[in-house]
Amino acid sequence: MTENTQQQTAPTTELPTQYAPAEVEGPLYERWVERGYFEADAKSEKPPYTIVIPPPNVTGSLHLGHAFEHTLIDALTRRKRMQGYETLWQPGMDHAGIATQNVVERELAKEGKSRHDLGREAFVERVWQWKAESGGQISGQMKRLGDGVAWSRERFTMDEGLSQAVQTIFKKLYDDELIYRAERIINWCPRCLTAISDIEVEYQDDDGELVSIRYGEGEDSLVVATTRAETMLGDTAVAVHPDDERYRHLVGKRIKLPLTDRTIPVVADTHVDPEFGTGAVKVTPAHDPNDFEIGRRHDLPNLAVMDERAVITAHGPFQGLDRLEARSAIVAALRAEGRIVAEKRPYTHSVGHCSRCKTTIEPRLSMQWWVKVGPLAKAAGDAVRDGKVTIHPQEMEKRYFDWVDNLHDWCISRQLWWGHRIPVWYGPNGEVVCVGPDEQPPAGEGWHQDTDVLDTWFSSGLWPFSTLGWPERTESLEKFYPNSVLLTGYDILFFWVARMMMFGLYAMDGTPPFHTIALHGMVRDQNGKKMSKSFGNVVNPLDWMDAYGSDAVRFTLARGANPGVDVPIGEEWVQASSKFANKIWNATRFALMNGATVEGELPDPSEMSATDRWILSRLNKTVAEVDAFYDDYQFSKLSDALYHFAWDEVFDWYVELSKTTFFAGGDGARVSGRVLGEVLDVMLRLLHPVVPFVTETLWTTLTGGESVVIADWPKDSGFRDAAAEQEIALVQRVVTEVRRFRKEQGLQDAQKVPARLELDGTALAPHEPAIRQILRLQPEGEGFSATASLPVAGATVALDLSGTIDVEAERKRLTKDLVAAEKEKAQANGKLGNEAFLAKAPDNVVEKIRTRLAKADEDIARIQAQLANLPQA
């Protein structure tokens, strides 16, 4: 079968009567770390297997999304380690620029201070102090979950080595003219006072207002609609479609902009949809991304009318008002002039908010640093098209291509103090110098460094190689780059994955950062609803770990993980997984107490019973199944396969079928004890990557091995026994049919019933003791009367039910049920035979009646069989 090469000590069969996760998990994890099981040696000759952790924010704590993702990655790496790979799961954290700065600013606010009171240098020092004292609590929580990461290699995106990597690639991109500085429209948070990336914008439906405003006079007028009336102060044109006959006479003319002393042109632009609204749109190039592009095409001026805090700066009565105050005041002024044609309140529309502070974001024209993504994005797309990188599931490829093939230049500057400061210096005479990590910045009067820092995604985009020592050609980089697989959520496919692809290919001479991108879905509540504080359905996984153990949480998450599909999860499912862990514990404890062992060679199949050969055949099929599911990232299917093999086939069937053998003793018990030991050994190793704690305790107790973490991964020996599988299938049919009959007759599971088993001439004969044991069937004895006879699988099971049930009461009950079923059948047949009804009834109604008829037929057949099997008076 399979072979474990670890040094073994004599196994002990002593296990506590109950599994207590809280007592087991912490000490086990500490032992694993102390023994260095999760570390990775760059000098090793083993083949490498590398996965990076999607770096959690230093401000964060473990949420269900983390627990889900970490469970899957841990399962992959634990299996590969057992398969003999030099396995590196690279840990670390992201400095999370805007989130971390907000946290520390809130702490300062409690002291009545702002970052400006401290100054930049002192504020950054304060952030480092906060990180040392309070940041990174997620590391301890990852240990609770069982994450097998190489802790000695833990990195932080602001540590010295990663900072050098950031400065190196910035300089390289700058020198290759792939980084530039320009004025463009960006997402701006008036509260955080910084540009933010698209992923930091959360869209939600807000109630606002839609006002329609008449621009111009008389025949030279048109109507535009807007939800942001305050931006009209910055309008520099009105745009219409060039083919729109309604406005052809106005194109090229100038019209009066209400509430101002300015006139603005009417321009023709194909961006305008003539079918939407009035077919005319106001153009505010400094405050809208689409308008900015229209403005560029028509050489319109960019007129900014709000400052960084979204306060109106345009001259006039609205100057100094907040944008929302100005909105109401401007609408009132327009109404007073008779310019409002229509108003709609409330008007629900999608509005972007800062994900950190929930402030409504403002599109704003701003001078920023940008990455020219064209050539980088093309390389990232080609790597997938050429097969260098595989996306799993494959249907996610389209979303990837839709993104990278249409990627706009990336704004990488942030107006923050916490982060990688942009390595560019400006001189007194307009000089601009980009400084690499080994270069001295220019000094002297008038020279100063750019005040902005880089977008967090810039440094996290380097994660697969910066964590391995790049730009130095380290042993770790040579050994562990590229990563074997990236496992992450489809929600950051565009933002993090695409950036890693672009930077990895660029920095590593065309070698992509990973061979495979495996995408998973989002964790949702048990009703499929997104988890949100506002919905009140957010779950702290630590609470479930405290209540049910980490293995139960892990198994629940893995069992719900279909590639690229969202994962619903509820507490009752975790409870069920906890029962599974307890079942493994109790069944293994029973097996150890009844002779299960791994000592000695596995007996020859000729010495084994059909039950022994059956379970070994099923074991090897399960090994093959689980391997195939792992290779296809089908965590749900592999978890299901293991669950049903362990609970159904090993515990509910093999152990039960073998009890009579164990109780009888002798050679049969010796052989089955060794087979059961083999099955448990392999089964626990298969289960270990998903449920590491309970399997470690049980496996080391069973085998005496040092740790299942470093045990060999099971291999399919190729052993199959179709005849044994067919034979046990017959036994299962008999047991299942008799159990069903007993239940129908209202017999309790433990209730003993006299029975005669007519099994001679069938493959069932050797299994009579086991069948009797499982079904609580007593020998016939004196006065036996076969009041019910069940033909099944070529055999007959005759039961004496006299004295066990009230036959007359049961006959009355069944007769009443039969009458009801026949009435139901008659009603359904009546409707289905009515042509007028069928002509008028909807298809779904007719289908329901057909379903009722089929159910009635099934009920009638079942009840008639039960009546026939009742003892005769």
Short mmCIF file of C-alpha atoms in Angstrom, two decimals, residues 161-173 420-425 434-439 441 449 454 458 462 470:
data_model
loop_
_atom_site.label_atom_id
_atom_site.label_comp_id
_atom_site.label_asym_id
_atom_site.label_seq_id
_atom_site.Cartn_x
_atom_site.Cartn_y
_atom_site.Cartn_z
CA GLY A 161 14.80 45.13 1.78
CA LEU A 162 11.38 45.75 0.27
CA SER A 163 11.95 49.50 0.33
CA GLN A 164 15.11 48.95 -1.72
CA ALA A 165 13.11 46.86 -4.19
CA VAL A 166 10.50 49.61 -4.53
CA GLN A 167 13.11 52.29 -5.17
CA THR A 168 14.92 50.05 -7.65
CA ILE A 169 11.90 49.32 -9.80
CA PHE A 170 10.69 52.93 -9.67
CA LYS A 171 14.06 54.08 -10.98
CA LYS A 172 14.09 51.39 -13.68
CA LEU A 173 10.57 52.27 -14.85
CA HIS A 420 7.25 54.64 0.24
CA ARG A 421 8.11 58.21 -0.56
CA ILE A 422 8.53 58.91 -4.27
CA PRO A 423 12.31 58.96 -4.95
CA VAL A 424 12.27 62.12 -7.07
CA TRP A 425 13.99 65.41 -6.21
CA CYS A 434 14.99 60.27 -9.93
CA VAL A 435 17.30 58.62 -7.41
CA GLY A 436 18.03 54.89 -7.22
CA PRO A 437 18.74 53.00 -3.97
CA ASP A 438 22.53 53.20 -4.37
CA GLU A 439 22.59 56.85 -5.43
CA PRO A 441 20.08 62.51 -3.77
CA GLN A 449 12.04 65.57 -2.44
CA LEU A 454 3.42 55.44 -3.62
CA PHE A 458 2.87 49.44 -6.09
CA LEU A 462 6.51 43.29 -6.16
CA TRP A 470 15.26 41.05 -5.25
#
